[in-house]
Amino acid sequence: MARYAADGAIEYLGRVDYQVKVRGFRIELGEVEAALRGHAGVCEAVVVARAEESGARLVAYVVASGEEVISSAELRRYVGERLPEYMVPAVIVELEELPLLPNGKLNRRALPATDENGLGAKRSYAPPRTPVERQLVEMWQELLGVETVGIDDHFFELGGHSLMLTQLASRIRKEFQVNIPLRVLFDAPTIIAMADAILAGQVDQVDKRKVDEMLQRLTQLSPEQMKALLEESQLN
């Protein structure tokens, strides 16, 4: 949208179609809104691009069509099945109603801000339980710039995006000596799920022939030798 000034110059006023650029991708917000409204549990939806320290990200505000609570993960999965990953909102906030201007049009400036983690509601914290989960938590904290990460938290809802996921995959490969495909990490966006993927990848890399040889040797041990072996492993 533009206009001619008195001196004949063209003055740029902005876009009419709410197209934005996020992580190098041009996104028509109306497409994301239409995808959200396609869910049976959503009657209204609006999407905006919020500027964050790590870059712009999409934030969606939805109004439920009924009393049933819709999970953010379910809506992100639903949109992800219909649009590319970079068009899936990083954060989804549920509102009772969308703010309107006196003329009935949407008041985008009145949309509530998200908290420091970009979430519309408080998160419940579940601490890491294993060495792998603790290492992943430290990686997330450094990459995402957040102080607290629980094992049920969602990578993308904390501000993660595809570029950060690539960096995380590289660190996982270096720290755990296992190559986890990006698609697997994208489908496992929590600490718990990523830890399971890492362990599964490590198991797949084990030389099965050596494992069979080890099991064969164990079956040849007497009960006394087996007991001694177990006691020795506990001491170490």
mmCIF file of N, CA, C and O in Angstrom, residues 71-163:
data_model
loop_
_atom_site.group_PDB
_atom_site.id
_atom_site.type_symbol
_atom_site.label_atom_id
_atom_site.label_comp_id
_atom_site.label_asym_id
_atom_site.label_seq_id
_atom_site.Cartn_x
_atom_site.Cartn_y
_atom_site.Cartn_z
ATOM 1 N N SER A 71 -5.169 -28.345 23.143
ATOM 2 C CA SER A 71 -3.749 -28.236 23.496
ATOM 3 C C SER A 71 -2.979 -27.560 22.364
ATOM 4 O O SER A 71 -3.295 -27.714 21.184
ATOM 5 N N SER A 72 -1.964 -26.803 22.765
ATOM 6 C CA SER A 72 -1.103 -26.148 21.791
ATOM 7 C C SER A 72 -0.415 -27.170 20.897
ATOM 8 O O SER A 72 -0.279 -26.976 19.686
ATOM 9 N N ALA A 73 0.008 -28.298 21.498
ATOM 10 C CA ALA A 73 0.693 -29.340 20.727
ATOM 11 C C ALA A 73 -0.213 -29.922 19.647
ATOM 12 O O ALA A 73 0.223 -30.186 18.528
ATOM 13 N N GLU A 74 -1.488 -30.104 19.980
ATOM 14 C CA GLU A 74 -2.439 -30.656 19.013
ATOM 15 C C GLU A 74 -2.622 -29.703 17.845
ATOM 16 O O GLU A 74 -2.636 -30.111 16.672
ATOM 17 N N LEU A 75 -2.755 -28.395 18.117
ATOM 18 C CA LEU A 75 -2.942 -27.424 17.039
ATOM 19 C C LEU A 75 -1.682 -27.300 16.181
ATOM 20 O O LEU A 75 -1.772 -27.166 14.956
ATOM 21 N N ARG A 76 -0.511 -27.344 16.820
ATOM 22 C CA ARG A 76 0.729 -27.263 16.048
ATOM 23 C C ARG A 76 0.864 -28.484 15.151
ATOM 24 O O ARG A 76 1.302 -28.373 14.003
ATOM 25 N N ARG A 77 0.511 -29.656 15.676
ATOM 26 C CA ARG A 77 0.566 -30.874 14.864
ATOM 27 C C ARG A 77 -0.394 -30.762 13.686
ATOM 28 O O ARG A 77 -0.051 -31.115 12.550
ATOM 29 N N TYR A 78 -1.600 -30.246 13.948
ATOM 30 C CA TYR A 78 -2.631 -30.113 12.914
ATOM 31 C C TYR A 78 -2.160 -29.174 11.796
ATOM 32 O O TYR A 78 -2.268 -29.499 10.608
ATOM 33 N N VAL A 79 -1.614 -28.032 12.192
ATOM 34 C CA VAL A 79 -1.122 -27.078 11.188
ATOM 35 C C VAL A 79 0.084 -27.658 10.447
ATOM 36 O O VAL A 79 0.228 -27.496 9.231
ATOM 37 N N GLY A 80 0.954 -28.370 11.179
ATOM 38 C CA GLY A 80 2.145 -28.946 10.573
ATOM 39 C C GLY A 80 1.851 -29.987 9.515
ATOM 40 O O GLY A 80 2.677 -30.245 8.638
ATOM 41 N N GLU A 81 0.668 -30.604 9.585
ATOM 42 C CA GLU A 81 0.278 -31.588 8.581
ATOM 43 C C GLU A 81 -0.229 -30.919 7.303
ATOM 44 O O GLU A 81 -0.384 -31.579 6.271
ATOM 45 N N ARG A 82 -0.472 -29.611 7.373
ATOM 46 C CA ARG A 82 -1.055 -28.888 6.238
ATOM 47 C C ARG A 82 -0.164 -27.794 5.669
ATOM 48 O O ARG A 82 -0.360 -27.379 4.523
ATOM 49 N N LEU A 83 0.795 -27.344 6.456
ATOM 50 C CA LEU A 83 1.685 -26.274 6.019
ATOM 51 C C LEU A 83 3.136 -26.642 6.307
ATOM 52 O O LEU A 83 3.405 -27.502 7.151
ATOM 53 N N PRO A 84 4.091 -25.975 5.658
ATOM 54 C CA PRO A 84 5.509 -26.240 5.933
ATOM 55 C C PRO A 84 5.858 -25.903 7.380
ATOM 56 O O PRO A 84 5.176 -25.095 8.021
ATOM 57 N N GLU A 85 6.947 -26.491 7.873
ATOM 58 C CA GLU A 85 7.344 -26.300 9.268
ATOM 59 C C GLU A 85 7.512 -24.832 9.634
ATOM 60 O O GLU A 85 7.153 -24.408 10.735
ATOM 61 N N TYR A 86 8.086 -24.014 8.702
ATOM 62 C CA TYR A 86 8.344 -22.616 9.035
ATOM 63 C C TYR A 86 7.064 -21.781 9.159
ATOM 64 O O TYR A 86 7.114 -20.639 9.630
ATOM 65 N N MET A 87 5.916 -22.356 8.766
ATOM 66 C CA MET A 87 4.638 -21.653 8.900
ATOM 67 C C MET A 87 3.851 -22.103 10.126
ATOM 68 O O MET A 87 2.752 -21.598 10.382
ATOM 69 N N VAL A 88 4.386 -23.029 10.890
ATOM 70 C CA VAL A 88 3.717 -23.499 12.103
ATOM 71 C C VAL A 88 4.007 -22.514 13.229
ATOM 72 O O VAL A 88 5.172 -22.225 13.512
ATOM 73 N N PRO A 89 2.994 -21.962 13.895
ATOM 74 C CA PRO A 89 3.225 -20.995 14.984
ATOM 75 C C PRO A 89 4.090 -21.584 16.087
ATOM 76 O O PRO A 89 3.912 -22.734 16.487
ATOM 77 N N ALA A 90 5.033 -20.801 16.573
ATOM 78 C CA ALA A 90 5.881 -21.249 17.673
ATOM 79 C C ALA A 90 5.101 -21.253 18.975
ATOM 80 O O ALA A 90 5.364 -22.051 19.868
ATOM 81 N N VAL A 91 4.129 -20.345 19.082
ATOM 82 C CA VAL A 91 3.333 -20.209 20.295
ATOM 83 C C VAL A 91 1.865 -20.087 19.909
ATOM 84 O O VAL A 91 1.523 -19.415 18.933
ATOM 85 N N ILE A 92 1.004 -20.744 20.644
ATOM 86 C CA ILE A 92 -0.440 -20.633 20.420
ATOM 87 C C ILE A 92 -1.098 -20.274 21.750
ATOM 88 O O ILE A 92 -0.940 -20.986 22.744
ATOM 89 N N VAL A 93 -1.807 -19.150 21.778
ATOM 90 C CA VAL A 93 -2.457 -18.658 22.987
ATOM 91 C C VAL A 93 -3.968 -18.710 22.786
ATOM 92 O O VAL A 93 -4.484 -18.230 21.772
ATOM 93 N N GLU A 94 -4.669 -19.287 23.744
ATOM 94 C CA GLU A 94 -6.132 -19.358 23.656
ATOM 95 C C GLU A 94 -6.757 -18.167 24.368
ATOM 96 O O GLU A 94 -6.398 -17.854 25.512
ATOM 97 N N LEU A 95 -7.680 -17.487 23.700
ATOM 98 C CA LEU A 95 -8.392 -16.341 24.260
ATOM 99 C C LEU A 95 -9.885 -16.635 24.318
ATOM 100 O O LEU A 95 -10.398 -17.446 23.539
ATOM 101 N N GLU A 96 -10.575 -15.962 25.204
ATOM 102 C CA GLU A 96 -12.037 -16.107 25.259
ATOM 103 C C GLU A 96 -12.669 -15.437 24.050
ATOM 104 O O GLU A 96 -13.689 -15.891 23.524
ATOM 105 N N GLU A 97 -12.076 -14.319 23.617
ATOM 106 C CA GLU A 97 -12.537 -13.622 22.413
ATOM 107 C C GLU A 97 -11.414 -12.745 21.897
ATOM 108 O O GLU A 97 -10.501 -12.368 22.642
ATOM 109 N N LEU A 98 -11.456 -12.423 20.615
ATOM 110 C CA LEU A 98 -10.443 -11.571 20.019
ATOM 111 C C LEU A 98 -10.789 -10.105 20.283
ATOM 112 O O LEU A 98 -11.966 -9.725 20.249
ATOM 113 N N PRO A 99 -9.794 -9.256 20.551
ATOM 114 C CA PRO A 99 -10.065 -7.832 20.788
ATOM 115 C C PRO A 99 -10.489 -7.137 19.499
ATOM 116 O O PRO A 99 -9.882 -7.343 18.443
ATOM 117 N N LEU A 100 -11.522 -6.318 19.586
ATOM 118 C CA LEU A 100 -12.056 -5.644 18.403
ATOM 119 C C LEU A 100 -12.053 -4.131 18.581
ATOM 120 O O LEU A 100 -12.106 -3.611 19.703
ATOM 121 N N LEU A 101 -11.993 -3.426 17.473
ATOM 122 C CA LEU A 101 -12.135 -1.971 17.447
ATOM 123 C C LEU A 101 -13.614 -1.612 17.462
ATOM 124 O O LEU A 101 -14.466 -2.481 17.208
ATOM 125 N N PRO A 102 -13.952 -0.357 17.738
ATOM 126 C CA PRO A 102 -15.371 0.049 17.746
ATOM 127 C C PRO A 102 -16.105 -0.267 16.444
ATOM 128 O O PRO A 102 -17.311 -0.522 16.443
ATOM 129 N N ASN A 103 -15.361 -0.284 15.332
ATOM 130 C CA ASN A 103 -15.992 -0.573 14.046
ATOM 131 C C ASN A 103 -16.136 -2.072 13.776
ATOM 132 O O ASN A 103 -16.574 -2.482 12.704
ATOM 133 N N GLY A 104 -15.730 -2.912 14.769
ATOM 134 C CA GLY A 104 -15.886 -4.351 14.625
ATOM 135 C C GLY A 104 -14.696 -5.066 14.027
ATOM 136 O O GLY A 104 -14.678 -6.299 13.961
ATOM 137 N N LYS A 105 -13.657 -4.320 13.613
ATOM 138 C CA LYS A 105 -12.473 -4.938 13.028
ATOM 139 C C LYS A 105 -11.510 -5.374 14.138
ATOM 140 O O LYS A 105 -11.548 -4.862 15.254
ATOM 141 N N LEU A 106 -10.645 -6.319 13.799
ATOM 142 C CA LEU A 106 -9.693 -6.843 14.762
ATOM 143 C C LEU A 106 -8.721 -5.752 15.206
ATOM 144 O O LEU A 106 -8.165 -5.019 14.386
ATOM 145 N N ASN A 107 -8.499 -5.681 16.503
ATOM 146 C CA ASN A 107 -7.531 -4.736 17.066
ATOM 147 C C ASN A 107 -6.244 -5.498 17.366
ATOM 148 O O ASN A 107 -6.061 -6.058 18.451
ATOM 149 N N ARG A 108 -5.348 -5.566 16.405
ATOM 150 C CA ARG A 108 -4.119 -6.343 16.555
ATOM 151 C C ARG A 108 -3.232 -5.798 17.674
ATOM 152 O O ARG A 108 -2.520 -6.551 18.338
ATOM 153 N N ARG A 109 -3.281 -4.490 17.893
ATOM 154 C CA ARG A 109 -2.433 -3.905 18.929
ATOM 155 C C ARG A 109 -2.885 -4.312 20.331
ATOM 156 O O ARG A 109 -2.110 -4.220 21.279
ATOM 157 N N ALA A 110 -4.121 -4.750 20.464
ATOM 158 C CA ALA A 110 -4.651 -5.134 21.775
ATOM 159 C C ALA A 110 -4.435 -6.613 22.088
ATOM 160 O O ALA A 110 -4.805 -7.071 23.165
ATOM 161 N N LEU A 111 -3.856 -7.345 21.165
ATOM 162 C CA LEU A 111 -3.566 -8.758 21.433
ATOM 163 C C LEU A 111 -2.564 -8.842 22.578
ATOM 164 O O LEU A 111 -1.559 -8.128 22.569
ATOM 165 N N PRO A 112 -2.812 -9.689 23.573
ATOM 166 C CA PRO A 112 -1.937 -9.729 24.759
ATOM 167 C C PRO A 112 -0.529 -10.195 24.423
ATOM 168 O O PRO A 112 -0.333 -11.047 23.557
ATOM 169 N N ALA A 113 0.424 -9.611 25.138
ATOM 170 C CA ALA A 113 1.818 -10.041 24.982
ATOM 171 C C ALA A 113 2.001 -11.371 25.679
ATOM 172 O O ALA A 113 1.295 -11.700 26.634
ATOM 173 N N THR A 114 2.944 -12.163 25.196
ATOM 174 C CA THR A 114 3.266 -13.427 25.855
ATOM 175 C C THR A 114 4.298 -13.161 26.931
ATOM 176 O O THR A 114 4.908 -12.092 26.972
ATOM 177 N N ASP A 115 4.510 -14.140 27.818
ATOM 178 C CA ASP A 115 5.471 -13.940 28.895
ATOM 179 C C ASP A 115 6.890 -14.102 28.376
ATOM 180 O O ASP A 115 7.130 -14.221 27.187
ATOM 181 N N GLU A 116 7.865 -14.119 29.279
ATOM 182 C CA GLU A 116 9.277 -14.125 28.896
ATOM 183 C C GLU A 116 9.669 -15.326 28.064
ATOM 184 O O GLU A 116 10.615 -15.289 27.289
ATOM 185 N N ASN A 117 8.938 -16.412 28.180
ATOM 186 C CA ASN A 117 9.233 -17.606 27.386
ATOM 187 C C ASN A 117 8.338 -17.701 26.167
ATOM 188 O O ASN A 117 8.364 -18.677 25.435
ATOM 189 N N GLY A 118 7.497 -16.684 25.973
ATOM 190 C CA GLY A 118 6.614 -16.697 24.823
ATOM 191 C C GLY A 118 5.398 -17.551 25.010
ATOM 192 O O GLY A 118 4.688 -17.833 24.062
ATOM 193 N N LEU A 119 5.076 -17.979 26.214
ATOM 194 C CA LEU A 119 3.942 -18.848 26.441
ATOM 195 C C LEU A 119 2.782 -18.060 27.003
ATOM 196 O O LEU A 119 2.957 -17.095 27.738
ATOM 197 N N GLY A 120 1.600 -18.486 26.661
ATOM 198 C CA GLY A 120 0.420 -17.795 27.141
ATOM 199 C C GLY A 120 0.020 -18.224 28.531
ATOM 200 O O GLY A 120 -0.828 -17.621 29.160
ATOM 201 N N ALA A 121 0.604 -19.275 29.052
ATOM 202 C CA ALA A 121 0.246 -19.756 30.381
ATOM 203 C C ALA A 121 1.489 -20.293 31.071
ATOM 204 O O ALA A 121 2.502 -20.583 30.443
ATOM 205 N N LYS A 122 1.418 -20.414 32.375
ATOM 206 C CA LYS A 122 2.546 -20.926 33.135
ATOM 207 C C LYS A 122 2.792 -22.388 32.797
ATOM 208 O O LYS A 122 1.875 -23.142 32.566
ATOM 209 N N ARG A 123 4.083 -22.769 32.823
ATOM 210 C CA ARG A 123 4.443 -24.143 32.528
ATOM 211 C C ARG A 123 4.671 -24.909 33.814
ATOM 212 O O ARG A 123 5.145 -24.359 34.797
ATOM 213 N N SER A 124 4.338 -26.157 33.809
ATOM 214 C CA SER A 124 4.667 -27.013 34.941
ATOM 215 C C SER A 124 6.068 -27.559 34.696
ATOM 216 O O SER A 124 6.404 -27.955 33.587
ATOM 217 N N TYR A 125 6.885 -27.569 35.754
ATOM 218 C CA TYR A 125 8.285 -27.952 35.602
ATOM 219 C C TYR A 125 8.524 -29.376 36.070
ATOM 220 O O TYR A 125 8.129 -29.762 37.173
ATOM 221 N N ALA A 126 9.163 -30.159 35.214
ATOM 222 C CA ALA A 126 9.564 -31.523 35.557
ATOM 223 C C ALA A 126 11.062 -31.619 35.320
ATOM 224 O O ALA A 126 11.524 -31.434 34.191
ATOM 225 N N PRO A 127 11.877 -31.875 36.353
ATOM 226 C CA PRO A 127 13.338 -31.866 36.228
ATOM 227 C C PRO A 127 13.868 -33.071 35.473
ATOM 228 O O PRO A 127 13.205 -34.108 35.381
ATOM 229 N N PRO A 128 15.077 -32.971 34.921
ATOM 230 C CA PRO A 128 15.711 -34.115 34.237
ATOM 231 C C PRO A 128 16.009 -35.237 35.213
ATOM 232 O O PRO A 128 16.335 -34.996 36.373
ATOM 233 N N ARG A 129 15.930 -36.486 34.717
ATOM 234 C CA ARG A 129 16.099 -37.657 35.584
ATOM 235 C C ARG A 129 17.342 -38.456 35.254
ATOM 236 O O ARG A 129 17.820 -39.236 36.072
ATOM 237 N N THR A 130 17.868 -38.317 34.059
ATOM 238 C CA THR A 130 19.000 -39.131 33.613
ATOM 239 C C THR A 130 20.125 -38.233 33.101
ATOM 240 O O THR A 130 19.903 -37.046 32.803
ATOM 241 N N PRO A 131 21.338 -38.765 32.982
ATOM 242 C CA PRO A 131 22.454 -37.971 32.446
ATOM 243 C C PRO A 131 22.161 -37.415 31.050
ATOM 244 O O PRO A 131 22.524 -36.277 30.741
ATOM 245 N N VAL A 132 21.505 -38.205 30.201
ATOM 246 C CA VAL A 132 21.186 -37.747 28.844
ATOM 247 C C VAL A 132 20.223 -36.568 28.905
ATOM 248 O O VAL A 132 20.409 -35.556 28.215
ATOM 249 N N GLU A 133 19.189 -36.673 29.734
ATOM 250 C CA GLU A 133 18.220 -35.579 29.863
ATOM 251 C C GLU A 133 18.896 -34.324 30.419
ATOM 252 O O GLU A 133 18.600 -33.204 29.969
ATOM 253 N N ARG A 134 19.816 -34.488 31.372
ATOM 254 C CA ARG A 134 20.498 -33.326 31.947
ATOM 255 C C ARG A 134 21.369 -32.626 30.901
ATOM 256 O O ARG A 134 21.422 -31.396 30.848
ATOM 257 N N GLN A 135 22.059 -33.406 30.063
ATOM 258 C CA GLN A 135 22.872 -32.810 28.998
ATOM 259 C C GLN A 135 22.005 -32.073 27.983
ATOM 260 O O GLN A 135 22.360 -30.981 27.524
ATOM 261 N N LEU A 136 20.857 -32.659 27.649
ATOM 262 C CA LEU A 136 19.946 -32.010 26.704
ATOM 263 C C LEU A 136 19.402 -30.705 27.283
ATOM 264 O O LEU A 136 19.282 -29.702 26.566
ATOM 265 N N VAL A 137 19.071 -30.712 28.560
ATOM 266 C CA VAL A 137 18.579 -29.494 29.211
ATOM 267 C C VAL A 137 19.624 -28.383 29.103
ATOM 268 O O VAL A 137 19.295 -27.231 28.783
ATOM 269 N N GLU A 138 20.880 -28.704 29.349
ATOM 270 C CA GLU A 138 21.950 -27.709 29.255
ATOM 271 C C GLU A 138 22.077 -27.176 27.826
ATOM 272 O O GLU A 138 22.290 -25.978 27.615
ATOM 273 N N MET A 139 21.937 -28.062 26.826
ATOM 274 C CA MET A 139 22.002 -27.637 25.428
ATOM 275 C C MET A 139 20.861 -26.681 25.103
ATOM 276 O O MET A 139 21.054 -25.641 24.456
ATOM 277 N N TRP A 140 19.647 -27.040 25.532
ATOM 278 C CA TRP A 140 18.480 -26.190 25.275
ATOM 279 C C TRP A 140 18.656 -24.821 25.930
ATOM 280 O O TRP A 140 18.350 -23.792 25.318
ATOM 281 N N GLN A 141 19.098 -24.811 27.170
ATOM 282 C CA GLN A 141 19.256 -23.550 27.891
ATOM 283 C C GLN A 141 20.205 -22.611 27.153
ATOM 284 O O GLN A 141 19.955 -21.410 27.044
ATOM 285 N N GLU A 142 21.296 -23.172 26.648
ATOM 286 C CA GLU A 142 22.275 -22.350 25.931
ATOM 287 C C GLU A 142 21.737 -21.885 24.584
ATOM 288 O O GLU A 142 21.884 -20.709 24.220
ATOM 289 N N LEU A 143 21.119 -22.786 23.836
ATOM 290 C CA LEU A 143 20.619 -22.434 22.512
ATOM 291 C C LEU A 143 19.428 -21.473 22.569
ATOM 292 O O LEU A 143 19.360 -20.502 21.814
ATOM 293 N N LEU A 144 18.492 -21.745 23.479
ATOM 294 C CA LEU A 144 17.247 -20.978 23.547
ATOM 295 C C LEU A 144 17.360 -19.741 24.428
ATOM 296 O O LEU A 144 16.499 -18.862 24.369
ATOM 297 N N GLY A 145 18.384 -19.690 25.261
ATOM 298 C CA GLY A 145 18.544 -18.537 26.134
ATOM 299 C C GLY A 145 17.510 -18.469 27.247
ATOM 300 O O GLY A 145 17.098 -17.381 27.652
ATOM 301 N N VAL A 146 17.072 -19.633 27.744
ATOM 302 C CA VAL A 146 16.105 -19.679 28.841
ATOM 303 C C VAL A 146 16.769 -20.307 30.056
ATOM 304 O O VAL A 146 17.659 -21.154 29.930
ATOM 305 N N GLU A 147 16.345 -19.879 31.247
ATOM 306 C CA GLU A 147 16.978 -20.363 32.474
ATOM 307 C C GLU A 147 16.455 -21.725 32.911
ATOM 308 O O GLU A 147 17.201 -22.539 33.449
ATOM 309 N N THR A 148 15.158 -21.957 32.704
ATOM 310 C CA THR A 148 14.541 -23.180 33.208
ATOM 311 C C THR A 148 13.959 -23.998 32.058
ATOM 312 O O THR A 148 13.166 -23.479 31.261
ATOM 313 N N VAL A 149 14.351 -25.249 31.982
ATOM 314 C CA VAL A 149 13.832 -26.169 30.967
ATOM 315 C C VAL A 149 13.437 -27.463 31.655
ATOM 316 O O VAL A 149 14.256 -28.089 32.334
ATOM 317 N N GLY A 150 12.184 -27.865 31.493
ATOM 318 C CA GLY A 150 11.701 -29.125 32.032
ATOM 319 C C GLY A 150 11.672 -30.188 30.952
ATOM 320 O O GLY A 150 11.705 -29.876 29.746
ATOM 321 N N ILE A 151 11.592 -31.431 31.358
ATOM 322 C CA ILE A 151 11.656 -32.522 30.381
ATOM 323 C C ILE A 151 10.393 -32.628 29.530
ATOM 324 O O ILE A 151 10.387 -33.320 28.516
ATOM 325 N N ASP A 152 9.311 -31.942 29.929
ATOM 326 C CA ASP A 152 8.086 -31.957 29.130
ATOM 327 C C ASP A 152 7.930 -30.711 28.267
ATOM 328 O O ASP A 152 6.952 -30.580 27.526
ATOM 329 N N ASP A 153 8.863 -29.766 28.383
ATOM 330 C CA ASP A 153 8.763 -28.530 27.613
ATOM 331 C C ASP A 153 8.949 -28.798 26.122
ATOM 332 O O ASP A 153 9.618 -29.752 25.721
ATOM 333 N N HIS A 154 8.379 -27.914 25.313
ATOM 334 C CA HIS A 154 8.378 -28.073 23.857
ATOM 335 C C HIS A 154 9.428 -27.146 23.248
ATOM 336 O O HIS A 154 9.416 -25.935 23.496
ATOM 337 N N PHE A 155 10.324 -27.716 22.440
ATOM 338 C CA PHE A 155 11.434 -26.957 21.861
ATOM 339 C C PHE A 155 10.959 -25.722 21.107
ATOM 340 O O PHE A 155 11.505 -24.621 21.281
ATOM 341 N N PHE A 156 9.955 -25.862 20.278
ATOM 342 C CA PHE A 156 9.499 -24.751 19.454
ATOM 343 C C PHE A 156 8.691 -23.732 20.255
ATOM 344 O O PHE A 156 8.718 -22.538 19.958
ATOM 345 N N GLU A 157 7.996 -24.173 21.271
ATOM 346 C CA GLU A 157 7.235 -23.250 22.099
ATOM 347 C C GLU A 157 8.139 -22.391 22.976
ATOM 348 O O GLU A 157 7.734 -21.342 23.463
ATOM 349 N N LEU A 158 9.368 -22.827 23.186
ATOM 350 C CA LEU A 158 10.337 -22.042 23.954
ATOM 351 C C LEU A 158 11.138 -21.103 23.057
ATOM 352 O O LEU A 158 12.071 -20.447 23.520
ATOM 353 N N GLY A 159 10.762 -21.023 21.791
ATOM 354 C CA GLY A 159 11.445 -20.114 20.870
ATOM 355 C C GLY A 159 12.351 -20.777 19.865
ATOM 356 O O GLY A 159 13.009 -20.100 19.071
ATOM 357 N N GLY A 160 12.414 -22.106 19.880
ATOM 358 C CA GLY A 160 13.253 -22.812 18.920
ATOM 359 C C GLY A 160 12.704 -22.741 17.510
ATOM 360 O O GLY A 160 11.510 -22.531 17.309
ATOM 361 N N HIS A 161 13.590 -22.894 16.537
ATOM 362 C CA HIS A 161 13.172 -22.938 15.135
ATOM 363 C C HIS A 161 14.092 -23.888 14.377
ATOM 364 O O HIS A 161 14.990 -24.510 14.976
ATOM 365 N N SER A 162 13.862 -24.015 13.080
ATOM 366 C CA SER A 162 14.576 -25.026 12.297
ATOM 367 C C SER A 162 16.094 -24.831 12.314
ATOM 368 O O SER A 162 16.850 -25.807 12.344
ATOM 369 N N LEU A 163 16.564 -23.573 12.303
ATOM 370 C CA LEU A 163 18.007 -23.326 12.334
ATOM 371 C C LEU A 163 18.601 -23.776 13.667
ATOM 372 O O LEU A 163 19.658 -24.416 13.714
#
